[in-house]
XYZ file of C-alpha atoms in Angstrom:
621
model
C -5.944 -2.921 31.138
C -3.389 -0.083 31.365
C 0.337 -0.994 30.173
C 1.316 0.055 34.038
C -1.125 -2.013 35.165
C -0.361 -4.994 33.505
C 3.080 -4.756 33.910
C 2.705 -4.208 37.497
C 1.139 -7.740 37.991
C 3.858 -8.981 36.443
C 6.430 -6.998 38.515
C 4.657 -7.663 42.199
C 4.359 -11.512 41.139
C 8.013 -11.726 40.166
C 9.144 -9.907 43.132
C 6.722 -12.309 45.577
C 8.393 -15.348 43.830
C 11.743 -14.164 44.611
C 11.014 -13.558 48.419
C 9.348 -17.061 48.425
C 12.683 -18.604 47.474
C 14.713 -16.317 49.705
C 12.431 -17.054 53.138
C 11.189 -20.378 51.697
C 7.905 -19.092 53.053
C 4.572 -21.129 51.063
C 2.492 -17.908 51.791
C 4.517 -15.650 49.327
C 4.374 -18.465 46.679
C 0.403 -18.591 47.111
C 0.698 -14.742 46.969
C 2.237 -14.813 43.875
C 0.162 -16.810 42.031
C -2.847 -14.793 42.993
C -1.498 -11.718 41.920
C 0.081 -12.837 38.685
C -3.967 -15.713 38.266
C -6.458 -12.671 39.393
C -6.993 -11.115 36.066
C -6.188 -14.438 33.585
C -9.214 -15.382 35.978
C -11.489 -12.821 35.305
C -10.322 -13.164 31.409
C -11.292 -16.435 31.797
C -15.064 -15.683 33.444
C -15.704 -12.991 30.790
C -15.149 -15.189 28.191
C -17.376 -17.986 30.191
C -19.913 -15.653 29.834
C -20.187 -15.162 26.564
C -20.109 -18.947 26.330
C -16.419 -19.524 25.297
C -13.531 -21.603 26.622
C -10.611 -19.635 26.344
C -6.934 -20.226 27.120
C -7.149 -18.560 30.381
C -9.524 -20.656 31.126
C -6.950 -23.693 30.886
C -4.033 -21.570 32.569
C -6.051 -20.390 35.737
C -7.737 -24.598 36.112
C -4.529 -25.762 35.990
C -2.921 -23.378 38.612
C -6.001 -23.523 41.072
C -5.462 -27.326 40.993
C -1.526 -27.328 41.216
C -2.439 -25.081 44.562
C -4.941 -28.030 45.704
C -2.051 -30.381 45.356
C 0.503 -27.809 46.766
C 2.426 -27.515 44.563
C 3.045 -24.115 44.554
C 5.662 -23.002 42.796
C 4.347 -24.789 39.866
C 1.169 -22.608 40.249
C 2.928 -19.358 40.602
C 5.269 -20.323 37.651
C 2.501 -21.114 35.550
C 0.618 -17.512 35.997
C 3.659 -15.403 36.491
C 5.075 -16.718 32.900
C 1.906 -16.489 31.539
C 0.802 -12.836 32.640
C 4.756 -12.014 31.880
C 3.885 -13.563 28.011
C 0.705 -11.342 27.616
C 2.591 -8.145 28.839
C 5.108 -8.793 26.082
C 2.591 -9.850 23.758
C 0.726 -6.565 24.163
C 3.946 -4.736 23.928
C 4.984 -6.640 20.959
C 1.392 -5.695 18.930
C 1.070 -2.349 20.423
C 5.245 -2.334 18.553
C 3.545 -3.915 15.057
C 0.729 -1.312 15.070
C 3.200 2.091 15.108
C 2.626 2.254 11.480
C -1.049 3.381 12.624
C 0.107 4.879 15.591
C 2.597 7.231 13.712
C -0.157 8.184 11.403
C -2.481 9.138 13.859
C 0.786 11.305 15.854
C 1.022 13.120 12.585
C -2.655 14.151 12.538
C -2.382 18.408 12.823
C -3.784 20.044 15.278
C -3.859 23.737 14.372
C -3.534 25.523 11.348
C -2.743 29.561 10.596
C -6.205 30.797 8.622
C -6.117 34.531 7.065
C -8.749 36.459 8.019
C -9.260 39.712 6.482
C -5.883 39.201 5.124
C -4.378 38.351 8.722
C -2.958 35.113 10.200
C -4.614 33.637 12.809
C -3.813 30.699 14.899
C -6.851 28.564 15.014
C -7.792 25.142 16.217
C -8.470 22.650 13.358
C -12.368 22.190 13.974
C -12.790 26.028 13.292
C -11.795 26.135 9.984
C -14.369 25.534 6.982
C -14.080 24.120 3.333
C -12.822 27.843 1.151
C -10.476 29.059 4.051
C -7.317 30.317 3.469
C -4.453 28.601 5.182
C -0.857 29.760 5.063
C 2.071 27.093 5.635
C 5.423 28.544 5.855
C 8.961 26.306 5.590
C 8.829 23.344 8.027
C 5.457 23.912 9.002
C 2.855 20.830 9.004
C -0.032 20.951 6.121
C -3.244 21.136 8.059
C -6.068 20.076 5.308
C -6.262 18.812 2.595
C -6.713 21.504 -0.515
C -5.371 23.169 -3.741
C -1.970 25.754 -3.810
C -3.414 29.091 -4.966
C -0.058 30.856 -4.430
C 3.291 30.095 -3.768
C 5.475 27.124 -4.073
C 7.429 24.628 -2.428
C 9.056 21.379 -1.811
C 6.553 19.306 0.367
C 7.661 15.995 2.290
C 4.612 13.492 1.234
C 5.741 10.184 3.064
C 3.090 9.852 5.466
C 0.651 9.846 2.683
C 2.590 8.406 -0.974
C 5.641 6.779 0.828
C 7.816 9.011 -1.413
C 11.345 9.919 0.335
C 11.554 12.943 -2.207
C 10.044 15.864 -1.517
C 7.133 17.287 -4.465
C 7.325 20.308 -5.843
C 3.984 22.473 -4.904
C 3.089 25.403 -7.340
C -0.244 27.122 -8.065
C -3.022 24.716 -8.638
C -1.227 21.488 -7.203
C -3.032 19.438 -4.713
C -1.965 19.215 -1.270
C -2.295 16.537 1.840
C -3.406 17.112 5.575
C -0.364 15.361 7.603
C 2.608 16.288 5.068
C 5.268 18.610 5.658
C 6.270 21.630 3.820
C 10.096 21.760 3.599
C 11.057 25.269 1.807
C 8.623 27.793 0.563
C 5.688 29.429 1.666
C 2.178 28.355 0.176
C -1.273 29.823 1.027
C -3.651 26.628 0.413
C -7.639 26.590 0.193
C -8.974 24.171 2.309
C -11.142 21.533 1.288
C -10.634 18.129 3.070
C -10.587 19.107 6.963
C -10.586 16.761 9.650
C -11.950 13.641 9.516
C -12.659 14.323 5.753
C -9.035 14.357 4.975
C -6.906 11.980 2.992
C -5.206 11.061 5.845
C -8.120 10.550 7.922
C -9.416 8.291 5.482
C -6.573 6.673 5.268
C -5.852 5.979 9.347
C -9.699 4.775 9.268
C -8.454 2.084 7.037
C -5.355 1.046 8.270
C -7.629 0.473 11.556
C -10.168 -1.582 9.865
C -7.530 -3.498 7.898
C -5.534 -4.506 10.983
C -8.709 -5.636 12.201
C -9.986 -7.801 9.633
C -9.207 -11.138 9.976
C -7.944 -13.660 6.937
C -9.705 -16.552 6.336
C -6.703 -18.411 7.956
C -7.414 -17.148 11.227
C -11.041 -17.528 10.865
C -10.393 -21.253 10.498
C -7.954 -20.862 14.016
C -10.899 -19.361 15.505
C -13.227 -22.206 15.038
C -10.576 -24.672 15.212
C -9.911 -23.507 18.606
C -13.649 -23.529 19.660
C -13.591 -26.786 19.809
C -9.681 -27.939 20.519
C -9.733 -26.231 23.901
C -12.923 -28.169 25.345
C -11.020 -31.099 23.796
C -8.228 -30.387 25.667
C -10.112 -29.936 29.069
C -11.565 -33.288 28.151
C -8.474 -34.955 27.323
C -7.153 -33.836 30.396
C -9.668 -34.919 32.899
C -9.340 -38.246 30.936
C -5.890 -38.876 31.414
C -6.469 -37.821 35.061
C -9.271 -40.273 35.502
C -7.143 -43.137 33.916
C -3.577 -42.700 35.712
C -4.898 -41.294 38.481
C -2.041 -38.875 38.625
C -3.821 -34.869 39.098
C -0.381 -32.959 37.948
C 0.414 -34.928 34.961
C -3.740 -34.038 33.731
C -3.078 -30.621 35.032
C 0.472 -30.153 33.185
C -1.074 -31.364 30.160
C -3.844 -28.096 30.314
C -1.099 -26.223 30.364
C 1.084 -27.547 27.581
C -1.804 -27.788 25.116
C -2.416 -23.924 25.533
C -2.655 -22.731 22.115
C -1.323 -19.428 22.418
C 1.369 -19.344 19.624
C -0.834 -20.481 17.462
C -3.685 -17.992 18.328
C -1.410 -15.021 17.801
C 0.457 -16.264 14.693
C -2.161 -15.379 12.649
C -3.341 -11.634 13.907
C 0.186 -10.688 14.582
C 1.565 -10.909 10.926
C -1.430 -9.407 9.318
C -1.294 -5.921 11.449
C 2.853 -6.248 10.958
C 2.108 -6.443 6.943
C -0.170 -4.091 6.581
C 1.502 -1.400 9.036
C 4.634 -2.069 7.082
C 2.630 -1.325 4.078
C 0.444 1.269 5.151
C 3.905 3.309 5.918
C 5.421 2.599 2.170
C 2.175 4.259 0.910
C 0.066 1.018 0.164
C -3.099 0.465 1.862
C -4.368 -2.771 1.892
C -7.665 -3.614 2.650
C -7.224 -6.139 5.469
C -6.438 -10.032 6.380
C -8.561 -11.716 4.136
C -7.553 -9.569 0.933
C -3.702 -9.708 1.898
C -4.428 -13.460 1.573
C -5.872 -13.451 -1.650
C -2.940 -10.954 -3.153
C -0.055 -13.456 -1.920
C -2.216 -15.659 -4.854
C -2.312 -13.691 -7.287
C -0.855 -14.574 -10.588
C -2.383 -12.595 -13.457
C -2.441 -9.071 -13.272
C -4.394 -6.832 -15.737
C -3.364 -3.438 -16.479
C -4.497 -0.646 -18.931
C -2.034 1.102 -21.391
C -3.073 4.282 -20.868
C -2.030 6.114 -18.263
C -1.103 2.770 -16.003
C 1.988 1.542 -18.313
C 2.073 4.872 -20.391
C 2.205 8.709 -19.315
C -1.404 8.978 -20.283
C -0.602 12.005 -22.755
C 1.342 12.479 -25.886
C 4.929 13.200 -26.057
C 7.135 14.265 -29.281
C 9.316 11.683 -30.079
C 10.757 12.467 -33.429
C 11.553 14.881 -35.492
C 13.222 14.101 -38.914
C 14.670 16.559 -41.746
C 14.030 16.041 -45.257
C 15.567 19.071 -46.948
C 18.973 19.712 -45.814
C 18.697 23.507 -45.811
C 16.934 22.651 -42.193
C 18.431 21.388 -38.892
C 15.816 19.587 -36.756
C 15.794 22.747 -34.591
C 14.119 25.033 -37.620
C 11.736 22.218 -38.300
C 10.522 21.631 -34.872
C 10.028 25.640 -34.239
C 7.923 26.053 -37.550
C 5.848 23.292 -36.799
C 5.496 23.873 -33.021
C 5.223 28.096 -34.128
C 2.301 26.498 -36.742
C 0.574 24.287 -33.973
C -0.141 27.330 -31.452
C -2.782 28.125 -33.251
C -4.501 24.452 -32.883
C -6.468 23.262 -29.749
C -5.397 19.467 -30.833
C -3.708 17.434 -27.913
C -1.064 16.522 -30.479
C -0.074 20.511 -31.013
C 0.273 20.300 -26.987
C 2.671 17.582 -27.272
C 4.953 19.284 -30.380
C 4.741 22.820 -28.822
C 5.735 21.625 -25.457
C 9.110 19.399 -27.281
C 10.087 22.032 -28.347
C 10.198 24.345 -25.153
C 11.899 21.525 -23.761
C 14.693 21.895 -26.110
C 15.081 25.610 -24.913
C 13.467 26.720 -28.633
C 11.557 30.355 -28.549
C 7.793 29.222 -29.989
C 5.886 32.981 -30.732
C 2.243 32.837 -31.580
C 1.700 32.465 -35.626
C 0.112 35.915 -37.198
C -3.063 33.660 -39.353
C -3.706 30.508 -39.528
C -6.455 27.843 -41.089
C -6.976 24.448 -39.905
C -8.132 21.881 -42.196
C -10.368 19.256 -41.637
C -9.246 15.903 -40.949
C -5.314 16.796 -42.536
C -3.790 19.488 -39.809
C -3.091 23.230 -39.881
C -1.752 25.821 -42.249
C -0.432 28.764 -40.448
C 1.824 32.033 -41.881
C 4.825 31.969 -40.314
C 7.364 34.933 -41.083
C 5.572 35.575 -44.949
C 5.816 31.561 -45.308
C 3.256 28.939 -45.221
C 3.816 26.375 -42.991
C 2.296 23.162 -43.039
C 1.564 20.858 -40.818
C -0.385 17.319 -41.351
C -0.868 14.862 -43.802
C 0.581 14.889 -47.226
C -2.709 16.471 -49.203
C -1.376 19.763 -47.322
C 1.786 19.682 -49.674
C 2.415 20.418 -53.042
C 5.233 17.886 -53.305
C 4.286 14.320 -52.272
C 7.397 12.604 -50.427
C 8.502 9.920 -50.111
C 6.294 7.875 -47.546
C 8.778 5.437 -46.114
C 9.528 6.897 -43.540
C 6.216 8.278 -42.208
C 4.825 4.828 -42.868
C 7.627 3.141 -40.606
C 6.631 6.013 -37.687
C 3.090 4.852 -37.873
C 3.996 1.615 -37.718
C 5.784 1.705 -34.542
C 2.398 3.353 -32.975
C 3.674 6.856 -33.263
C 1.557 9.602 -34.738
C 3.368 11.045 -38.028
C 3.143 14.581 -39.853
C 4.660 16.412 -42.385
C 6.292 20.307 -41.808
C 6.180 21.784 -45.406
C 7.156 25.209 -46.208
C 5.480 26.627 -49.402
C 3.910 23.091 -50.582
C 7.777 22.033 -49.783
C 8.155 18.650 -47.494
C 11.285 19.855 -44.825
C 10.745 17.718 -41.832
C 8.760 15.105 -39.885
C 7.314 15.177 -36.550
C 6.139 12.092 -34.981
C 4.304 12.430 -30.890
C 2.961 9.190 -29.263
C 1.786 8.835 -25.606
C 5.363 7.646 -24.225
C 6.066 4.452 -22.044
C 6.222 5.384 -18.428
C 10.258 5.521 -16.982
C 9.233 2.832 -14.155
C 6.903 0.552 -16.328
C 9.989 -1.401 -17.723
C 11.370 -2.152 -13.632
C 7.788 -2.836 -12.805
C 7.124 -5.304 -15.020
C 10.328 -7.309 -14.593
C 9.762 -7.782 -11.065
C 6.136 -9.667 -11.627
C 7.445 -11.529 -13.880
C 10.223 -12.164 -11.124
C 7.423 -13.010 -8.957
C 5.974 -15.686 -11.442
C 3.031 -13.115 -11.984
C 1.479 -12.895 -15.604
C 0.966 -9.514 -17.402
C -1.889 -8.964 -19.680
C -2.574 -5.203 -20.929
C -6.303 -4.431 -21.832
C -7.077 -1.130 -23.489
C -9.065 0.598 -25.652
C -6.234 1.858 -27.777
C -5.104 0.952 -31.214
C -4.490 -2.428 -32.052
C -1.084 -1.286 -33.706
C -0.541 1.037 -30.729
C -0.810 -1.300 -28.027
C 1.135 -4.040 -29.588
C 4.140 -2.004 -29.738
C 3.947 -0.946 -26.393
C 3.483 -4.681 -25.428
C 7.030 -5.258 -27.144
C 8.924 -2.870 -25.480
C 7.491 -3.935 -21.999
C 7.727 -7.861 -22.697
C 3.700 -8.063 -21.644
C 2.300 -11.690 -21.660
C -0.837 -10.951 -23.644
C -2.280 -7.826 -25.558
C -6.203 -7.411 -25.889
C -6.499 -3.725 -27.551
C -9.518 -1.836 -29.379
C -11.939 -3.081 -26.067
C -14.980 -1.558 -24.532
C -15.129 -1.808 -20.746
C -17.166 -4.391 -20.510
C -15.060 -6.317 -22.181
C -12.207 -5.985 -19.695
C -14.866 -8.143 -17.509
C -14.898 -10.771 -20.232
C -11.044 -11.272 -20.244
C -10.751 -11.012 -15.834
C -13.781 -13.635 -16.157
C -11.688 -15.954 -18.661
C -8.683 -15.592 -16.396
C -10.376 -17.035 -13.590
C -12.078 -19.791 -15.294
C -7.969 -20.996 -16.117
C -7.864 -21.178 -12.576
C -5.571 -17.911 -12.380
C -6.252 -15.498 -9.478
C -6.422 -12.015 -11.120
C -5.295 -8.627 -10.048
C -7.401 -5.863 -12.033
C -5.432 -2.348 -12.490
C -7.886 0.429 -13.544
C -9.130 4.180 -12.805
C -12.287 2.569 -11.267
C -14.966 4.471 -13.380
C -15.133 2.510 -16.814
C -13.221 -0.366 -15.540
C -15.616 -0.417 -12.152
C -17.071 -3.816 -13.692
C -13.669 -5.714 -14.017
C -12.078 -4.147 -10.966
C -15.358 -5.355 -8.784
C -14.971 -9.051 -10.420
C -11.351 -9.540 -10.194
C -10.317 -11.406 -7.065
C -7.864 -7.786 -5.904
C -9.131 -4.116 -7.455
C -6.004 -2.493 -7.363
C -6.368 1.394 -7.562
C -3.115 3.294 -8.425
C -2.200 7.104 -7.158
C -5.071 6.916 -4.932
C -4.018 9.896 -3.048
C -5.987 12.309 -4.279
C -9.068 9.756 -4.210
C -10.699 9.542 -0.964
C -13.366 7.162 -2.935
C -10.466 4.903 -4.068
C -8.892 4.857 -0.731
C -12.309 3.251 0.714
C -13.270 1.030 -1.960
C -10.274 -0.472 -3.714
C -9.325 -3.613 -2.315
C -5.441 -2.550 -2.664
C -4.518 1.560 -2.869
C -1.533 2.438 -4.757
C -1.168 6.377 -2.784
C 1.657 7.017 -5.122
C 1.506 7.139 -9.048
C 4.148 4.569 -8.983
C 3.625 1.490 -10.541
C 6.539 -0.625 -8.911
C 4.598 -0.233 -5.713
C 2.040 -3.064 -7.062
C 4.802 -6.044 -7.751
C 6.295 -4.514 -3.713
C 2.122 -5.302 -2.737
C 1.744 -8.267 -4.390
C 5.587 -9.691 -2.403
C 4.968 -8.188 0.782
C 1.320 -10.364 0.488
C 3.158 -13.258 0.003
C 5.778 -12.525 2.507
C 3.282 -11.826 5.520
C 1.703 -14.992 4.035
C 4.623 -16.929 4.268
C 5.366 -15.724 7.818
C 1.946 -17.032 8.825
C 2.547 -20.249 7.777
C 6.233 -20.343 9.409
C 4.600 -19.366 12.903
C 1.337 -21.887 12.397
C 4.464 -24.959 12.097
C 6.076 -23.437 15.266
C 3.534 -23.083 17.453
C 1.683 -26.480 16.096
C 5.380 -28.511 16.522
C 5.677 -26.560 20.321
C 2.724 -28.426 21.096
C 3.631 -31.752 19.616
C 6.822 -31.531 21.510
C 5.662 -30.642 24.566
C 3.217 -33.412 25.187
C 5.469 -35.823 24.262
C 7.620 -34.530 26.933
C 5.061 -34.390 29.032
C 3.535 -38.168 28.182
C 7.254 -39.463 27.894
C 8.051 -37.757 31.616
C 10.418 -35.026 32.090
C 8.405 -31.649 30.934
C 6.979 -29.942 34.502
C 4.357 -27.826 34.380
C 6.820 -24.692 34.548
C 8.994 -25.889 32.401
C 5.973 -26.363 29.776
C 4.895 -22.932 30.326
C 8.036 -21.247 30.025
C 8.862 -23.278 26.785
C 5.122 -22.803 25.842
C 5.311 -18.691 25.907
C 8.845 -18.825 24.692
C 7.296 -19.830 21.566
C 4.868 -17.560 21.732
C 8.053 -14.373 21.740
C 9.427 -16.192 18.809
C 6.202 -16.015 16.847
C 5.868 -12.647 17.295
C 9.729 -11.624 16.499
C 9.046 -13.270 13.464
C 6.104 -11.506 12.555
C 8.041 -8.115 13.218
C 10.625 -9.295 10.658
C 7.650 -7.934 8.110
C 8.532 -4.410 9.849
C 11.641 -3.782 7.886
C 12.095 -1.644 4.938
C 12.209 -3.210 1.999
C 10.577 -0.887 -0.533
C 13.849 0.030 -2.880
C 13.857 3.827 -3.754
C 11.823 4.535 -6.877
C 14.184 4.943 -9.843
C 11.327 7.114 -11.751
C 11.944 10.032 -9.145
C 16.008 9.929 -9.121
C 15.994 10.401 -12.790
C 13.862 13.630 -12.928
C 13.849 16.651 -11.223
C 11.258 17.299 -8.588
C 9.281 19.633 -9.981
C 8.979 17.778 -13.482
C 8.195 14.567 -11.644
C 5.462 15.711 -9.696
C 4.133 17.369 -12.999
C 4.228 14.287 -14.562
C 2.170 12.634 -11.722
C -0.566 15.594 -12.213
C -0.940 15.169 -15.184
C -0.794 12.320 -16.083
């Protein structure tokens, strides 16, 4: 039924009552409650049909009867305030579901395509996977695809949740539905249409908001059977006191409606709240199980660290150098190695603002690192079998032992310097992992890393429990141990060599799932940002819309109690038990639009860093 529609009934049968008290005429009351009872009937006969007793059933029984007694007004009371309580209800929902509703609005329609080097305005079914779009400043991103020229700042909230804008360049990958807010990029499309992230990600939100949480599963069958009950009751107390409105006023106070729509209402106001802070969740019945959760597992790699090496150090052992010269003789050295750690020094020290020109010869040695000629000098880079002179190893020795990766820098056989890289802790793991502990959540890291490694990354972050040097399957082993201590256990992974733990744990929790249309559909919670304070912001906004559930189950299950012993007790009308009845019903709903307000606080990892090196960062790592 149309929203004009139904607030039309509600309108005519308000307006009918009104005229009924002003000419005191029975016919306009009868009127009214035929207007405002016609489709609450026909709810009521559909659901007959398909053998079910349903509150309108109640409603429009109770109002028939109240017009074979004559009482009127209490008829046209009872299905004015009740088609007035599903108007608003509908309204309210229709309200809770924007999140979906605002992802679907920002769904483009066209897109500029060069053809034979010209733009052309074209609808978005015509283009095809290899087409050239162009998006200029404050133009919408059409597919889904990779920058091949050009850059920009692009506005990625309807996808990641991120208030800052990401730096695009060539090679960066791009998001139907996202905004471009300075610079001009020419994309290639690959993800058009419905095989877009955002697609993908509106297709989920919809079945997510559908699916129903074992709570309201229970409601459902509870209900099955309370309403006949309450028919039955009913015609029992009518039988016994003989008194038709008191049975008939009792069908209407023991409508369950609050408690029908407590349920359904929080769980599309949580997830459209989280669907629009860039965390899709996969519906009722998993938002359930994540307000439980109380052991989280998490790789190092990539999860709680950058996922690459970083230089960390660089010490001076001859004090003819400044750590400058060392660092540009070693990084000078390391261009001509292909090892990830050369990456790592090379790129320290153009972050320093140091010049780093290709070495003339060099000869890497198996096992110990890299001799290069650099300037008519030998330069040395490795262990301490490259050097003539054997240092002193206390220091090196201390590196290692803090799970940093240690070489010398010799000159001529001479020891000068130390560098030491290690694959650096992540700026928002530290926040992150406060705030489950804050939640009463325990941390365990599993990786495949370095005993030595991990444990000193486990330190720094305060984890609960370290389990290092593992093979996949025996990340299974530890989720399966957690849950036979009775814990309910959140698995973090990449979902290819963790697929086994993440499809045992009781939440697979997928993080930067943007660029993963396969993570988006099968992860049971999908982190679209590469942020890892959004999972603690999951795991509380679970057990708020949890919380709310429970709040609006009490309400609507005390509305009841209180209402038939009003009505048992005398003093409680039919109308007044109606209007009381589907006041409670408003007040469930407000409540569950509480779970509508921001509370996602702004990501410190992006205020610290500029754009373009955070969204590097989240490329790469």
């Amino acid at each position: 039924m149309k929203t004009w529609k139904t607030w039309g009934i509600v309108i005519v049968s308000g307006l009918l009552i009104v005229l009924s008290w002003i000419t005191g005429s029975d016919l306009l009351m009868i009127a009214a409650a035929v207007v405002a009872g016609y489709q609450i009937a026909v709810s009521a006969i559909q659901a007959l049909r398909i053998k079910m007793i349903s509150i309108d059933l109640l409603v429009i029984v109770a109002a028939v009867g109240a017009l074979f007694i004559n009482n009127y007004w209490e008829s046209a009371a009872v299905t004015f305030l009740f088609a007035l309580g599903k108007a608003l209800e509908k309204a309210t929902m229709n309200r809770t579901r924007k999140a979906l509703s605002d992802l679907v609005d920002s769904a483009p329609e066209t897109a500029t395509v060069l053809r034979d080097g010209e733009p052309e305005t074209v609808e978005i079914w015509e283009l095809t996977p290899g087409d050239v779009v162009l998006v200029k400043n404050g133009e919408q991103i059409p597919v889904d695809g990779h920058v091949i020229s050009g850059t920009g700042g692009v506005d990625e909230a309807t996808i990641t949740g991120e208030s800052v804008p990401a730096e695009k360049f060539e090679g960066s990958e791009v998001f139907a539905g996202t905004w471009l807010r300075s610079g001009v990029l020419r994309i290639e499309a690959i993800g058009i249409g419905s095989d877009s992230t955002l697609a993908k990600i509106i297709h989920r939100v919809e079945d997510a908001q559908d699916d129903k949480a074992k709570t309201q599963t229970f409601l459902e069958k509870f209900s099955k059977y309370y309403t006949p009950g309450v028919m039955i009751g009913a015609l029992v107390v009518g039988l016994v006191t003989m008194n038709v409105e008191l049975a008939l006023t009792l069908l209407v106070i023991a409508c369950p409606g609050a408690l029908v729509i407590s349920i359904p209402v929080s769980i599309v106001a949580g997830i459209g709240r989280s669907a629009r802070d860039g965390v899709l969740i996969k519906g009722g019945e998993y938002l359930e199980t994540s307000a439980k959760v109380d052991a989280v597992v998490v790789d190092k790699t990539g999860t709680l660290t950058n996922g690459r090496p970083e230089l960390t150090n660089v010490d001076v052992l001859d004090p003819s150098y400044n750590e400058d010269e060392v660092l540009t003789l070693a990084a000078r050295a390391e261009t001509a190695s292909e090892h990830p750690l050369a990456e790592a020094i090379i790129r320290g020290a153009e972050n320093r603002g140091l010049a780093v020109e290709m070495v003339e010869a060099a000869e890497p040695v198996a096992g110990k690192g890299i001799r290069a000629q650099v300037d008519d000098r030998t330069i040395a880079v490795g262990s301490a079998d490259l050097l003539d002179e054997i240092p002193e190893a206390t220091r090196i020795l201390e590196l290692n032992e803090q799970g940093r990766t240690a070489m010398y820098v010799g000159v001529n056989g001479h020891p000068v310097g130390i560098v030491a890289v290690a694959d650096t802790i992540r700026t928002d793991a530290p926040a992150a992992i406060k705030s489950l502990h804050d939640k009463g959540v325990k941390v365990i890291m599993a990786t495949g890393d370095a005993r030595r490694v991990a444990e000193n990354v486990a330190a720094e972050l305060g984890v609960d429990e370290v389990h290092a040097e593992l093979m996949p399957e025996d990340k299974l082993t530890i989720v399966k141990e957690l849950q036979a201590r009775g814990h309910k256990v959140a698995m973090v992974g990449d979902g290819v060599n963790d697929t086994p733990a993440l499809a045992t744990a009781d939440i697979g929790v997928a993080m930067g799932a943007a660029g993963s249309p396969a993570a988006i559909e099968t992860a049971d919670i999908a982190l679209m940002a590469d942020r890892l304070p959004r999972l603690p912001y999951a795991l509380g906004l679970a057990k708020r819309t949890v919380r709310t559930m429970r709040v609006n189950i009490g309400i609507a299950l005390l509305t009841v109690a209180v209402l038939l012993a009003g009505v048992l007790l005398g003093g409680v009308t039919m109308s007044i038990g109606m209007l009381v009845h589907e006041a409670s019903v408003l007040l469930v709903i407000a409540i569950a639009m509480l779970l509508l307000r921001p509370t996602l606080e702004k990501d410190d990892t992006a205020a610290d860093l500029p754009v373009a090196q955070a969204t590097q960062e989240a490329l790469t790592s």
